Amino acid sequence: MKEQVKIFDTTLRDGEQSPGAAMNVAEKVRIAQQLDKLNVDIIEAGFPISSEGDFEAVKEIVKTVRRSQVAALARTNREDIERAWGAVKFAKSPVIHTFIATSDIHLKYKLRKTRQEVLNEAVKGVRHARTLCGNVEFSAEDSTRSDVEFLCQVLSKAIEAGATTINIPDTVGYAIPSEFGELIRTIRKRVQGIEKVTLSVHCHNDLGLAVANSLAAIQNGARQVECTINGIGERAGNTSLEEVVMAIRTRNDLLRFHTRVIPKHLFATSRLISKITGMVVQPNKAIVGANAFAHESGIHQDGILKEKLTYEIMTPESVGIPKTSIVLGKLSGRHAFKERVRELGYRLPEKDLELAFNRFKQLADKKREIYDEDIESIVVEEILRMPHRFKLVYLNVIAGNVTVPTATVQMEVDGKLIQEAGFGDGPVDATFKTIKKITRTKSKLLQFAINAITRGTEAQGEVTVRLEEKGYTVIGQGADTDVIVASAKAYINALNKMEFKKQKLVGM
Ligand code: KIV
Ligand code: ZN
């Protein structure tokens, strides 16, 4: 019997710490439902003390998750732990995840505490968490730069205090696989009571080694991997969930483990996270990138036609990449549309379904074939998006090679209609300048990118916009068959996210 490796998904917590990836409650709930469907063992839903919004989001997620355990993050102090418990206590299977740093660098410069003080706080925090919750995970932040002797002492005491999972974070993505594997082996040898708890790892990708380090860890005795969809997360991100799961599955001759994740939901989950966060998946990303199963060279294509095994180590179908996802068209009715929305995993009230159906009809008038990606885009943009301060009402652009590009824009700002016109270097520039004038915002445009959501010239263009203000970045997305309208939607979405972010920061 192969041993199980638990998959602890932290897309909603560490993933949300990716620059620009702020999500609202409805978006987080939708992601949690998808992670539950993917069958991850644990969903880390948030860091409730960090803001009122995070606390509310975790409480909402708890209500909707049916199978997975739900974890909330807390530092080791009483207030953090009680706030985490307040948010997660009604979950079917709640987890409090508490952490404190153990490296001398963090002790000296960040915590300004002695080793003894950190040891005491870790024990106190875990003990308190255990009075509230049966499942308590303890993380020794910056484990890989900690003194091994001290690290093992803290972990032994945390287990004695009642921790049920011990997590070893490579917080700054510093470790290399052989070294990290060796650390896990040492911990298994030296930490008292380690055999009674789940040994977990949490790797960051600063050197591009997060997946390799996680695999080295499980080969040396770890039985839980913390990871995120598309590998998103703080700085260079975290271990990519889809890569770990598929590595275990594909190289089961060497990695004699199993996970409970259902791989055929990986692609849809990846697409959903990308759509909601606005973080585009690079085409050459393993498992879920657009080119992950594309064979370009003649020799490879010839090989694949003769026998897939020549160049394919796993099939696109196994991770849920559909051959075609054309599902609906102009003549599809209300019933078929709503059914497809449900099949895609959305649980929406009737009034939202009706709203989405009306938008679908408008789109189907412009575009003959409607794909799953189009439906997803409608639901994310029309239903899940955060409450808007700024809303596009009307856009008219005149452009060409013999005229000065001009945009006339009408918007709702806090419910009030405002109209303006403006010029620019091109139609997008004219549109953005006019929106900026209307909204009186100061954000700087860092990035602008257009992609086609599906194939064909009538496909919807999906625009991604990254804005920066006072050191904070946000990512906005918008889709439309007209790329200038898509650009305006993306820009306005980013401005709304910036407003949301400002409110969240004030609340801290
Ligand atoms: O990277 C890290 O150390 C973390 C901990 C809170 C687990 O995210
Ligand atoms: Zn982390």
PDB file of C-alpha atoms and ligand atoms in Angstrom, residues 10 13-14 17 44 73 97 99 137 139-143 167 169-172 202-204 226 234-235 238, ligand 1:
ATOM      1  CA  THR A  10      -2.321  27.785   0.329  1.00  0.00           C
ATOM      2  CA  ARG A  13      -3.329  32.684   1.787  1.00  0.00           C
ATOM      3  CA  ASP A  14       0.280  32.615   0.536  1.00  0.00           C
ATOM      4  CA  GLN A  17       0.345  37.461  -1.056  1.00  0.00           C
ATOM      5  CA  GLU A  44      -5.548  27.365   3.963  1.00  0.00           C
ATOM      6  CA  LEU A  73      -3.142  31.216   9.870  1.00  0.00           C
ATOM      7  CA  HIS A  97      -1.917  27.019  11.691  1.00  0.00           C
ATOM      8  CA  PHE A  99       3.918  30.080  13.258  1.00  0.00           C
ATOM      9  CA  GLU A 137      -0.122  22.942  12.714  1.00  0.00           C
ATOM     10  CA  SER A 139       5.488  26.226  11.448  1.00  0.00           C
ATOM     11  CA  ALA A 140       9.030  27.282  12.285  1.00  0.00           C
ATOM     12  CA  GLU A 141       9.375  30.179   9.861  1.00  0.00           C
ATOM     13  CA  ASP A 142      12.738  30.380   8.060  1.00  0.00           C
ATOM     14  CA  SER A 143      13.554  26.819   9.158  1.00  0.00           C
ATOM     15  CA  ASN A 167       5.752  22.320   9.073  1.00  0.00           C
ATOM     16  CA  PRO A 169       9.135  26.291   5.645  1.00  0.00           C
ATOM     17  CA  ASP A 170      11.914  27.280   3.297  1.00  0.00           C
ATOM     18  CA  THR A 171      10.598  30.802   3.701  1.00  0.00           C
ATOM     19  CA  VAL A 172      13.100  32.559   1.458  1.00  0.00           C
ATOM     20  CA  HIS A 202       6.424  24.639   2.612  1.00  0.00           C
ATOM     21  CA  CYS A 203       8.879  25.755  -0.066  1.00  0.00           C
ATOM     22  CA  HIS A 204       9.320  29.059  -1.833  1.00  0.00           C
ATOM     23  CA  GLU A 226       2.148  22.956   1.056  1.00  0.00           C
ATOM     24  CA  GLU A 234       5.008  35.726  -2.161  1.00  0.00           C
ATOM     25  CA  ARG A 235       7.854  36.933  -4.502  1.00  0.00           C
ATOM     26  CA  ASN A 238       5.427  28.652  -3.805  1.00  0.00           C
TER      27      ASN A 238
HETATM   28  O1  KIV B   1       6.861  31.034   3.983  1.00  0.00           O
HETATM   29  C1  KIV B   1       6.551  30.887   5.173  1.00  0.00           C
HETATM   30  O2  KIV B   1       7.380  30.736   6.063  1.00  0.00           O
HETATM   31  C2  KIV B   1       5.118  30.919   5.497  1.00  0.00           C
HETATM   32  C3  KIV B   1       4.746  30.475   6.875  1.00  0.00           C
HETATM   33  C4  KIV B   1       3.702  31.351   7.455  1.00  0.00           C
HETATM   34  C5  KIV B   1       4.318  29.036   6.826  1.00  0.00           C
HETATM   35  O3  KIV B   1       4.311  31.211   4.650  1.00  0.00           O
END
